[in-house]
Short mmCIF file of C-alpha atoms and ligand atoms in Angstrom, two decimals:
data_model
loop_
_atom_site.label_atom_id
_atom_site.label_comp_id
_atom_site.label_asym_id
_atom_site.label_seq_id
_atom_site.Cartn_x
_atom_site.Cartn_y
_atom_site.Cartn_z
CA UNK A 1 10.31 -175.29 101.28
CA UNK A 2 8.54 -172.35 99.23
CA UNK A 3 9.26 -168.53 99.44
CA UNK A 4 6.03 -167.18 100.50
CA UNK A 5 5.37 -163.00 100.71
CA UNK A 6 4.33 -162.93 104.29
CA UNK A 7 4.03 -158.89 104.92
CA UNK A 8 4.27 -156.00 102.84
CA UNK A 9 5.11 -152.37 103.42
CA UNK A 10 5.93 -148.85 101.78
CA UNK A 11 6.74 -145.45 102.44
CA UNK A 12 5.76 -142.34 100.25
CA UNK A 13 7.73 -138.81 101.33
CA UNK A 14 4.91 -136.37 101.85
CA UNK A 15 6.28 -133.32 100.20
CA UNK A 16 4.57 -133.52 96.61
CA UNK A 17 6.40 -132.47 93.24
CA UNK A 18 3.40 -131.75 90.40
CA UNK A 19 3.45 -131.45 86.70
CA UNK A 20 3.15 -127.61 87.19
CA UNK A 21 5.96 -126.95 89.66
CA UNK A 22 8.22 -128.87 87.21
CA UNK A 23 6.76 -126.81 84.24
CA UNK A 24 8.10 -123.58 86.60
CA UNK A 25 11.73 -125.05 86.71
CA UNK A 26 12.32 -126.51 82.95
CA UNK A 27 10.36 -125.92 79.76
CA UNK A 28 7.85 -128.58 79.71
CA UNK A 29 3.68 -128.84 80.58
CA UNK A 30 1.25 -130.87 81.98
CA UNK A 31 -0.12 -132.14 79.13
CA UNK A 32 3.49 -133.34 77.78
CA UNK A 33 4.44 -134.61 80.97
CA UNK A 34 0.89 -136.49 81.41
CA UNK A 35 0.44 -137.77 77.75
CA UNK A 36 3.86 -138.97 77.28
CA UNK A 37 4.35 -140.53 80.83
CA UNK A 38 0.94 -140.68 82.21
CA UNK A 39 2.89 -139.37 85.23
CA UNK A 40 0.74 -136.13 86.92
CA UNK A 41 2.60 -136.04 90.88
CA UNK A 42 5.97 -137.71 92.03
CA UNK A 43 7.14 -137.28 95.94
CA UNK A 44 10.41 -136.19 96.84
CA UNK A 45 12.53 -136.69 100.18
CA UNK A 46 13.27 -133.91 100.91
CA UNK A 47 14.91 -133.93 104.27
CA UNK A 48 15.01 -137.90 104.69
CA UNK A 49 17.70 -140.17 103.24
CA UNK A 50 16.70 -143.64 101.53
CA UNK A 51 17.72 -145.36 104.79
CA UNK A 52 14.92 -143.53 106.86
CA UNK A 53 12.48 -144.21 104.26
CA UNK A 54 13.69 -148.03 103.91
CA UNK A 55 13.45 -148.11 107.76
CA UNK A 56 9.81 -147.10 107.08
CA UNK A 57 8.51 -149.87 104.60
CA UNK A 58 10.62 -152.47 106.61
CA UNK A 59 8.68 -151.62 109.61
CA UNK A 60 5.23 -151.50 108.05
CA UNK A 61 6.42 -155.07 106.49
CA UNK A 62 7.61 -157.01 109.49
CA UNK A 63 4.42 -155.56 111.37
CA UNK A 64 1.74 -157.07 108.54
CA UNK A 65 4.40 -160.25 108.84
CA UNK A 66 3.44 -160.44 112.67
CA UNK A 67 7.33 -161.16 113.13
CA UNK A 68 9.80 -159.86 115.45
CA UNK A 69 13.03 -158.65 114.26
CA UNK A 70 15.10 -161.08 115.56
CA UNK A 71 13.00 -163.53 113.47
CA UNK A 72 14.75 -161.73 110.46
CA UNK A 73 17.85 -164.10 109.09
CA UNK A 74 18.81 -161.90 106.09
CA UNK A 75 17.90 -158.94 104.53
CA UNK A 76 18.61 -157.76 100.97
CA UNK A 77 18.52 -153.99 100.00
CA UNK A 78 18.04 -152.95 96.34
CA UNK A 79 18.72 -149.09 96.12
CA UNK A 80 20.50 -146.67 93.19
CA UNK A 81 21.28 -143.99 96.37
CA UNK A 82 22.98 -145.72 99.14
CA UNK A 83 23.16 -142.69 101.66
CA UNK A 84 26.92 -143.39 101.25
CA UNK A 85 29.29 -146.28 99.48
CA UNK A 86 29.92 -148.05 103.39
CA UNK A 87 28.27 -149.71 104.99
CA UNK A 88 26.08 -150.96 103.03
CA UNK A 89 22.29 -149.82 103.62
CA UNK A 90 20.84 -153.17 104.71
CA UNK A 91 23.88 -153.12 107.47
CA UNK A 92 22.51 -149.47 108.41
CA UNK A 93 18.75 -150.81 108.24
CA UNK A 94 19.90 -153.92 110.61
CA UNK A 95 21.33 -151.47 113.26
CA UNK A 96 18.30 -149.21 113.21
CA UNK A 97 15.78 -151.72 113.03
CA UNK A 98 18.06 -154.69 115.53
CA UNK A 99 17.85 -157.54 113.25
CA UNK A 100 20.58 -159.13 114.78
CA UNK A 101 20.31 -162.49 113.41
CA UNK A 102 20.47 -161.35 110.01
CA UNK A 103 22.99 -161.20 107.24
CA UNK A 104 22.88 -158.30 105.42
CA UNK A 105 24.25 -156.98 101.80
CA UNK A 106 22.72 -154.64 98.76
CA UNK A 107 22.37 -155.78 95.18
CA UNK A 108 22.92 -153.43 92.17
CA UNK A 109 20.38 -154.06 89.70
CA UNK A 110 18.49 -150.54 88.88
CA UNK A 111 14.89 -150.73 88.41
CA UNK A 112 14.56 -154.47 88.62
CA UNK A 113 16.22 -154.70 91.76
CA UNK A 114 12.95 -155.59 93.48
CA UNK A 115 12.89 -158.74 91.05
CA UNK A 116 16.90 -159.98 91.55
CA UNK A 117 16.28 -159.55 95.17
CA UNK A 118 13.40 -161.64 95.85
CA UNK A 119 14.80 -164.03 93.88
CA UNK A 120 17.99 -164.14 95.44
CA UNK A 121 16.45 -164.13 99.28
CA UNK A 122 14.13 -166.73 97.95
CA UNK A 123 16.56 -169.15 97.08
CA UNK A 124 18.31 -169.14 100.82
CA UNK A 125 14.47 -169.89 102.20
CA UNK A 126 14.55 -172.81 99.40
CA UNK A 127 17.71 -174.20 100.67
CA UNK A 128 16.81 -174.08 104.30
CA UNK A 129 19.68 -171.56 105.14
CA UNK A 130 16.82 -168.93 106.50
CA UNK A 131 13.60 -169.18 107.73
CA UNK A 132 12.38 -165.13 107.12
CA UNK A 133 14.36 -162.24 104.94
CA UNK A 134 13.55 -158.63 104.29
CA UNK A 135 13.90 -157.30 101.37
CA UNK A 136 13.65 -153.77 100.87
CA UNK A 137 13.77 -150.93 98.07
CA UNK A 138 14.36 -147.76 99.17
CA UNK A 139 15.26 -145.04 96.21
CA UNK A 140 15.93 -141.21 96.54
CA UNK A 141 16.19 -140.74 92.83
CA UNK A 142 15.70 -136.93 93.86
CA UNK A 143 19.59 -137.18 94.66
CA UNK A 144 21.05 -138.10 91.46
CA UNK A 145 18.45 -136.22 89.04
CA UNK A 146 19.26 -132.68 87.52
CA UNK A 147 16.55 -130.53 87.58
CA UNK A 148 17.64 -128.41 84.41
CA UNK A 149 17.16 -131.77 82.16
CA UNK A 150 13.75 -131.51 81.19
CA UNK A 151 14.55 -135.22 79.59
CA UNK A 152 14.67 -136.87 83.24
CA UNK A 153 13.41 -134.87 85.63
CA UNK A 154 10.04 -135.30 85.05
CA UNK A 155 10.31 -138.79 85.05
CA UNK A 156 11.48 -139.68 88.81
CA UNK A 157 10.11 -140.01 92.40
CA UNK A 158 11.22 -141.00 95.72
CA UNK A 159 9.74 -143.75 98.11
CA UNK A 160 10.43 -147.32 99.53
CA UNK A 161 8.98 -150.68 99.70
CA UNK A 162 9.69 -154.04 101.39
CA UNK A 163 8.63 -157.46 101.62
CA UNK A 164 8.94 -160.43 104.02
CA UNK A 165 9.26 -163.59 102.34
CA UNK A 166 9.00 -166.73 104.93
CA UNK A 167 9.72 -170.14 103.97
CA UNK A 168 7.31 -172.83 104.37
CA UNK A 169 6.04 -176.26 103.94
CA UNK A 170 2.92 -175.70 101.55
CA UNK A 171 2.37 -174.95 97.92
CA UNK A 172 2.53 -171.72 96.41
CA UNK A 173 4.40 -168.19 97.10
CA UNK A 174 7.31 -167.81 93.98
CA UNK A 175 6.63 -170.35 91.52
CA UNK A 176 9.15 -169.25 88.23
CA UNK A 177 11.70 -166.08 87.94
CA UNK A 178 13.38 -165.14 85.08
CA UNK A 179 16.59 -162.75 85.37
CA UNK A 180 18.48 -161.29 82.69
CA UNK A 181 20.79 -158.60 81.79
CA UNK A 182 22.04 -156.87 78.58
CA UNK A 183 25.50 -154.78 79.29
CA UNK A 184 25.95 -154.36 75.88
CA UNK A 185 23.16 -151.54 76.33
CA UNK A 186 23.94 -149.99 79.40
CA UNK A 187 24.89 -146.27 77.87
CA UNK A 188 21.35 -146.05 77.47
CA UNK A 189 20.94 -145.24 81.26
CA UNK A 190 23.62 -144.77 83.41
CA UNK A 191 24.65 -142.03 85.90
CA UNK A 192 28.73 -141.11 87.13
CA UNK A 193 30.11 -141.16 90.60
CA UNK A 194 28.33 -137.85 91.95
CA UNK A 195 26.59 -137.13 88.75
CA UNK A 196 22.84 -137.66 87.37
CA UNK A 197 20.96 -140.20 85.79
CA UNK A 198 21.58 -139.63 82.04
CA UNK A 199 18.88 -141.28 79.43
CA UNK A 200 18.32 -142.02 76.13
CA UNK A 201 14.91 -142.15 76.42
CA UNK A 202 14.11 -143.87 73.27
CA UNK A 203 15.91 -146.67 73.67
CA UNK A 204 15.23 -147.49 76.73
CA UNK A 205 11.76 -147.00 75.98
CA UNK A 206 12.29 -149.82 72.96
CA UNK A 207 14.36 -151.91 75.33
CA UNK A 208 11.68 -152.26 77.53
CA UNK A 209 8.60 -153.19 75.13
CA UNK A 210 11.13 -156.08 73.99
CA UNK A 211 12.22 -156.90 77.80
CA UNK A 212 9.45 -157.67 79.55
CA UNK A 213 6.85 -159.52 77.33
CA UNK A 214 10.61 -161.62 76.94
CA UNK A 215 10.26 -162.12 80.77
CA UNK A 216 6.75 -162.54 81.00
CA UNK A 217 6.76 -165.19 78.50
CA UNK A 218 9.75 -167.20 79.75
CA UNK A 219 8.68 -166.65 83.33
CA UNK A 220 5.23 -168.12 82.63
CA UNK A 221 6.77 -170.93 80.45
CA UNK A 222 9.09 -172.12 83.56
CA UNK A 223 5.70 -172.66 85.71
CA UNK A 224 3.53 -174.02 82.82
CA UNK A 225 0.94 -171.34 83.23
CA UNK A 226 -0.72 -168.89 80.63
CA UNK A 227 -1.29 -165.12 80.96
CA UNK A 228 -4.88 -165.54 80.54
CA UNK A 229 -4.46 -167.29 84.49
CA UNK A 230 -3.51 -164.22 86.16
CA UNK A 231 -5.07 -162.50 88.56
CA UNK A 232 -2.79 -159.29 88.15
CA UNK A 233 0.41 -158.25 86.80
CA UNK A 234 2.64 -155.41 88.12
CA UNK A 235 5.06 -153.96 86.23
CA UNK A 236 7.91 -151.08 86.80
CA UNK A 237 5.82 -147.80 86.79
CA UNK A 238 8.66 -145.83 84.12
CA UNK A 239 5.86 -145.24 81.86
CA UNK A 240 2.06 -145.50 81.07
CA UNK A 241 2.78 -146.43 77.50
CA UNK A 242 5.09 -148.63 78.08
CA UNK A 243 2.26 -150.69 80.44
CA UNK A 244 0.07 -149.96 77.92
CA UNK A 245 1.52 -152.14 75.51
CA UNK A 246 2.06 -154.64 77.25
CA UNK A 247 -1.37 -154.46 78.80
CA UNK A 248 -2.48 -154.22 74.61
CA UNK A 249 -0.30 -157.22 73.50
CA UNK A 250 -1.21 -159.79 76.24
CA UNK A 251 -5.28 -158.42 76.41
CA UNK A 252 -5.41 -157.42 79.91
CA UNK A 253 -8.01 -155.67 81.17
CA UNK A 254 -7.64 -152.49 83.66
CA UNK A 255 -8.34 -154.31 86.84
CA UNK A 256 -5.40 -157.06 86.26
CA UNK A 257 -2.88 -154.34 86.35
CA UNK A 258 -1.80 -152.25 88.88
CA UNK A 259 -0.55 -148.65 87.78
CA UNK A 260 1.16 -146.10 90.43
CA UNK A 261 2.81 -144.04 87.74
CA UNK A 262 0.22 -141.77 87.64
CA UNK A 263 0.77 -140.56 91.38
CA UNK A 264 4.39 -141.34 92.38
CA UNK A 265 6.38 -141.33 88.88
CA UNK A 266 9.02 -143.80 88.37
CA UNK A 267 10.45 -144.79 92.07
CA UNK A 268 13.00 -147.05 90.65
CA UNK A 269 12.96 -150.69 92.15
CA UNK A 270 10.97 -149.59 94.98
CA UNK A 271 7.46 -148.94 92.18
CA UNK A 272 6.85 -152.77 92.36
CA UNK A 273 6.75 -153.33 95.98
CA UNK A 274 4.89 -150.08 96.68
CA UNK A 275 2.24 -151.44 94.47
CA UNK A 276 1.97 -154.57 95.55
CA UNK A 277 1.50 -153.27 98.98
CA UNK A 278 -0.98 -151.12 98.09
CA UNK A 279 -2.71 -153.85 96.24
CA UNK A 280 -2.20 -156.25 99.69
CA UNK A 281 -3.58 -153.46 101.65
CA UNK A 282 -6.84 -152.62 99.61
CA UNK A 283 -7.58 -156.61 100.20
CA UNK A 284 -7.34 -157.44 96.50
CA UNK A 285 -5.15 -160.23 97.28
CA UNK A 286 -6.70 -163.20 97.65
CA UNK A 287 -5.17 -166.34 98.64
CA UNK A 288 -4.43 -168.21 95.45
CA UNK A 289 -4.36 -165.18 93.40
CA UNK A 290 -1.49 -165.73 90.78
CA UNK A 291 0.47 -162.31 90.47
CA UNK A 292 3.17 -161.91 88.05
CA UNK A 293 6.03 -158.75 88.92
CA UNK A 294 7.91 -157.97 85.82
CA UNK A 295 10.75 -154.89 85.83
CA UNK A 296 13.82 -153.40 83.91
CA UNK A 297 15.90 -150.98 84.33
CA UNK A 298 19.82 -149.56 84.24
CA UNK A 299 22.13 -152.53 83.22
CA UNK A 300 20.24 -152.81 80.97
CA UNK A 301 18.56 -155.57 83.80
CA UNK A 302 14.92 -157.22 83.08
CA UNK A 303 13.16 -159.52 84.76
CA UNK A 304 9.96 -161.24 86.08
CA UNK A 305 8.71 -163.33 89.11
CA UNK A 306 5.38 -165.28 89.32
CA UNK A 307 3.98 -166.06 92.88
CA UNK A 308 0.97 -167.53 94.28
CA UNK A 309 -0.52 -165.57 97.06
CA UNK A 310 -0.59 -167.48 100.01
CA UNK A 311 -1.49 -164.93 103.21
O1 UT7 B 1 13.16 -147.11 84.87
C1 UT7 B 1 13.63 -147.23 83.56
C2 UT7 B 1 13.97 -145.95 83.03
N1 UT7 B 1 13.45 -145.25 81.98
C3 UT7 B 1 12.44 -145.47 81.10
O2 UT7 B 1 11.78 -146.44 81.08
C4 UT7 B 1 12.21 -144.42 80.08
C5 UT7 B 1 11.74 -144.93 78.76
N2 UT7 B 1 11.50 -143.85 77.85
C6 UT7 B 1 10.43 -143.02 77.94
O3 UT7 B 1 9.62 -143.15 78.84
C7 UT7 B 1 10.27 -141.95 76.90
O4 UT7 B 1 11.23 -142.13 75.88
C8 UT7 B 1 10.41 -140.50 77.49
C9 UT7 B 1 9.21 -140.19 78.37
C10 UT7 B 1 11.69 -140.38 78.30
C11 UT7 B 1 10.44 -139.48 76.35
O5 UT7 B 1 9.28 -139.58 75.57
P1 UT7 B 1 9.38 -139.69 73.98
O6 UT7 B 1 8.00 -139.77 73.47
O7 UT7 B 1 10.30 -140.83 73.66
O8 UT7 B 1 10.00 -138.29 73.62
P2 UT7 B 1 11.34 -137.98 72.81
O9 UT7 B 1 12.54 -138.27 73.64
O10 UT7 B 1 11.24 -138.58 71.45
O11 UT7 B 1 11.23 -136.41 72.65
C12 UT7 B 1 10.20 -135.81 71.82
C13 UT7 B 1 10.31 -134.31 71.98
C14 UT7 B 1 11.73 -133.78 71.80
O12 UT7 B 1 11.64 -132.54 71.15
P3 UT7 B 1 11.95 -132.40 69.58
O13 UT7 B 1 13.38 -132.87 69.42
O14 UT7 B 1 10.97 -133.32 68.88
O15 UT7 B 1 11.75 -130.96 69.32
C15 UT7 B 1 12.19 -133.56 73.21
O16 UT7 B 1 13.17 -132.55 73.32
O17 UT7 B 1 9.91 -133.94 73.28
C16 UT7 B 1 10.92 -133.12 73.88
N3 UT7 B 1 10.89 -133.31 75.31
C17 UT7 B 1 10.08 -132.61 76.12
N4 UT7 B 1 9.18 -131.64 75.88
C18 UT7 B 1 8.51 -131.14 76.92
C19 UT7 B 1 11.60 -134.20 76.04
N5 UT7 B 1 11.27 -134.08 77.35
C20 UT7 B 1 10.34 -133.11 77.42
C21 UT7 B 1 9.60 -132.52 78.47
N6 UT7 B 1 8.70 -131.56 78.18
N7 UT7 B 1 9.74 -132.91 79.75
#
């Protein structure tokens, strides 16, 4: 059995936060905001809590899936802003939605949550356990970001994303992951129980330029394929520069790599999944395409997952 993506979905709070209502609250600009980020709009949630928007992309996926949501045998949540420590928000998201045949739990893994959960729901569709799992991102970062810290505040957005991944009999869907995680540098990014996200920008920034060409390499490695192969590359939206160089060290051009940043800001472990359903919606997708996801994030967590696109 392979873990195929079999729908896609996201959600994007309409209220709008721009580089010049930010520049009204803290002392920063445009141009720093947009130069050193590449980040010119983020949304916010205002008056809806990441289990609505969750609830949204999960719908928007099982409806592209064509499945019911009894067809549903597990669902994995990835969030940094539970709505509340119990239940857990896949439990709430099974209520609302009735997947009543599912299991249900959250993973803790930051910004590359979207990468540890696939992988993890993939491997029960490997083993024959489940037939279909959800997994959704869903991140309120509004909630745990002070708005005095010109350092962070620019930086984040809310917004969801989800995935169905279906196991089946033909080749393709994940090929390789690679998942690892560095405690040792975990001060770097880290927030206390009813606190905000604290950063050292800096090194994070040099964490990640190491991180993911480390993933992308040993992801590619696993499944004997070469960058020059793919068809396009998403990685975490925390920065354009950051893209940037891994766009510069690997030669990709533009149209290989899909960049949010610009519009929604850094949306935690749901960026990936809202950009690959944007890609899956524009019909850029193609079956066959080869499509590598590479994140990293609080932990310090990194990681990377190759698929072929089957649907
Ligand atoms: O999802 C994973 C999470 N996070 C990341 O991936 C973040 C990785 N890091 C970064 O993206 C960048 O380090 C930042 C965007 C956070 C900061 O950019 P930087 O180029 O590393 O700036 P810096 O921290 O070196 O700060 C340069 C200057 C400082 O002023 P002084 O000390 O040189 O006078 C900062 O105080 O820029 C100042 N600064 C700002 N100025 C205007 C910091 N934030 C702002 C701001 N507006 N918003």
């Amino acid at each position: 059995m392979n873990a195929h993506i079999t729908g896609t979905g996201r959600f994007i709070p309409p209220d709008i936060l721009t580089n010049q209502d930010l520049s009204r609250m803290v002392d920063t600009s445009d141009e720093w905001i947009a130069s050193r980020t590449g980040i010119r709009t983020r949304h916010i949630a205002r008056d809806m809590s990441a289990c609505d928007m969750g609830e949204a992309a999960a719908r928007a996926a099982l409806d592209t899936a064509g499945l019911s949501p009894a067809d549903i045998g597990l669902v994995v949540v990835s969030t940094t802003t539970p709505d509340r420590p119990l239940p857990s928000l896949a439990c709430d998201l099974q209520l609302r939605l009735g997947l009543e045949n599912a299991f249900c739990f959250d993973i803790g893994a930051a910004c590359s949550g979207f990468i540890y959960a696939l992988d993890i729901a993939a491997l029960y569709l490997r083993t024959g356990g489940v037939t279909h799992a959800l997994v959704v991102c869903a991140e309120k970062l509004s909630a745990i970001t002070d708005y005095t810290d010109r350092r962070t505040c620019v930086l984040f957005g809310d917004g969801a994303g989800a995935v169905v991944l279906s196991a089946a009999d033909k080749p393709g869907g994940l090929l390789a992951s690679y998942l690892a995680a560095r405690g040792d540098g975990g001060a770097a990014l880290h927030c206390a129980p009813g606190g905000c996200i604290q950063m050292e920008g800096q090194e994070v920034y040099k964490f990640a330029v190491r991180a993911m060409p480390e993933a992308i390499e040993k992801t590619l490695a696993k499944a004997g394929r070469n960058v020059t192969e793919l068809d396009f590359i998403i990685p975490h939206q925390a920065n354009i520069r950051i893209i940037q160089s891994v766009m510069h060290r690997y030669g990709l051009p533009p149209d290989k790599v899909a960049i949010t940043i610009d519009r929604y800001g850094n949306t935690s472990s749901a960026s990936i999944p809202i950009a690959l359903d944007e890609l899956a919606r524009e019909g850029r997708l193609r079956p066959g395409a080869l499509l590598l996801m590479t994140g990293f994030g609080a932990g310090l967590t990194y990681g990377a997952t190759l698929f072929e696109w089957s649907v």
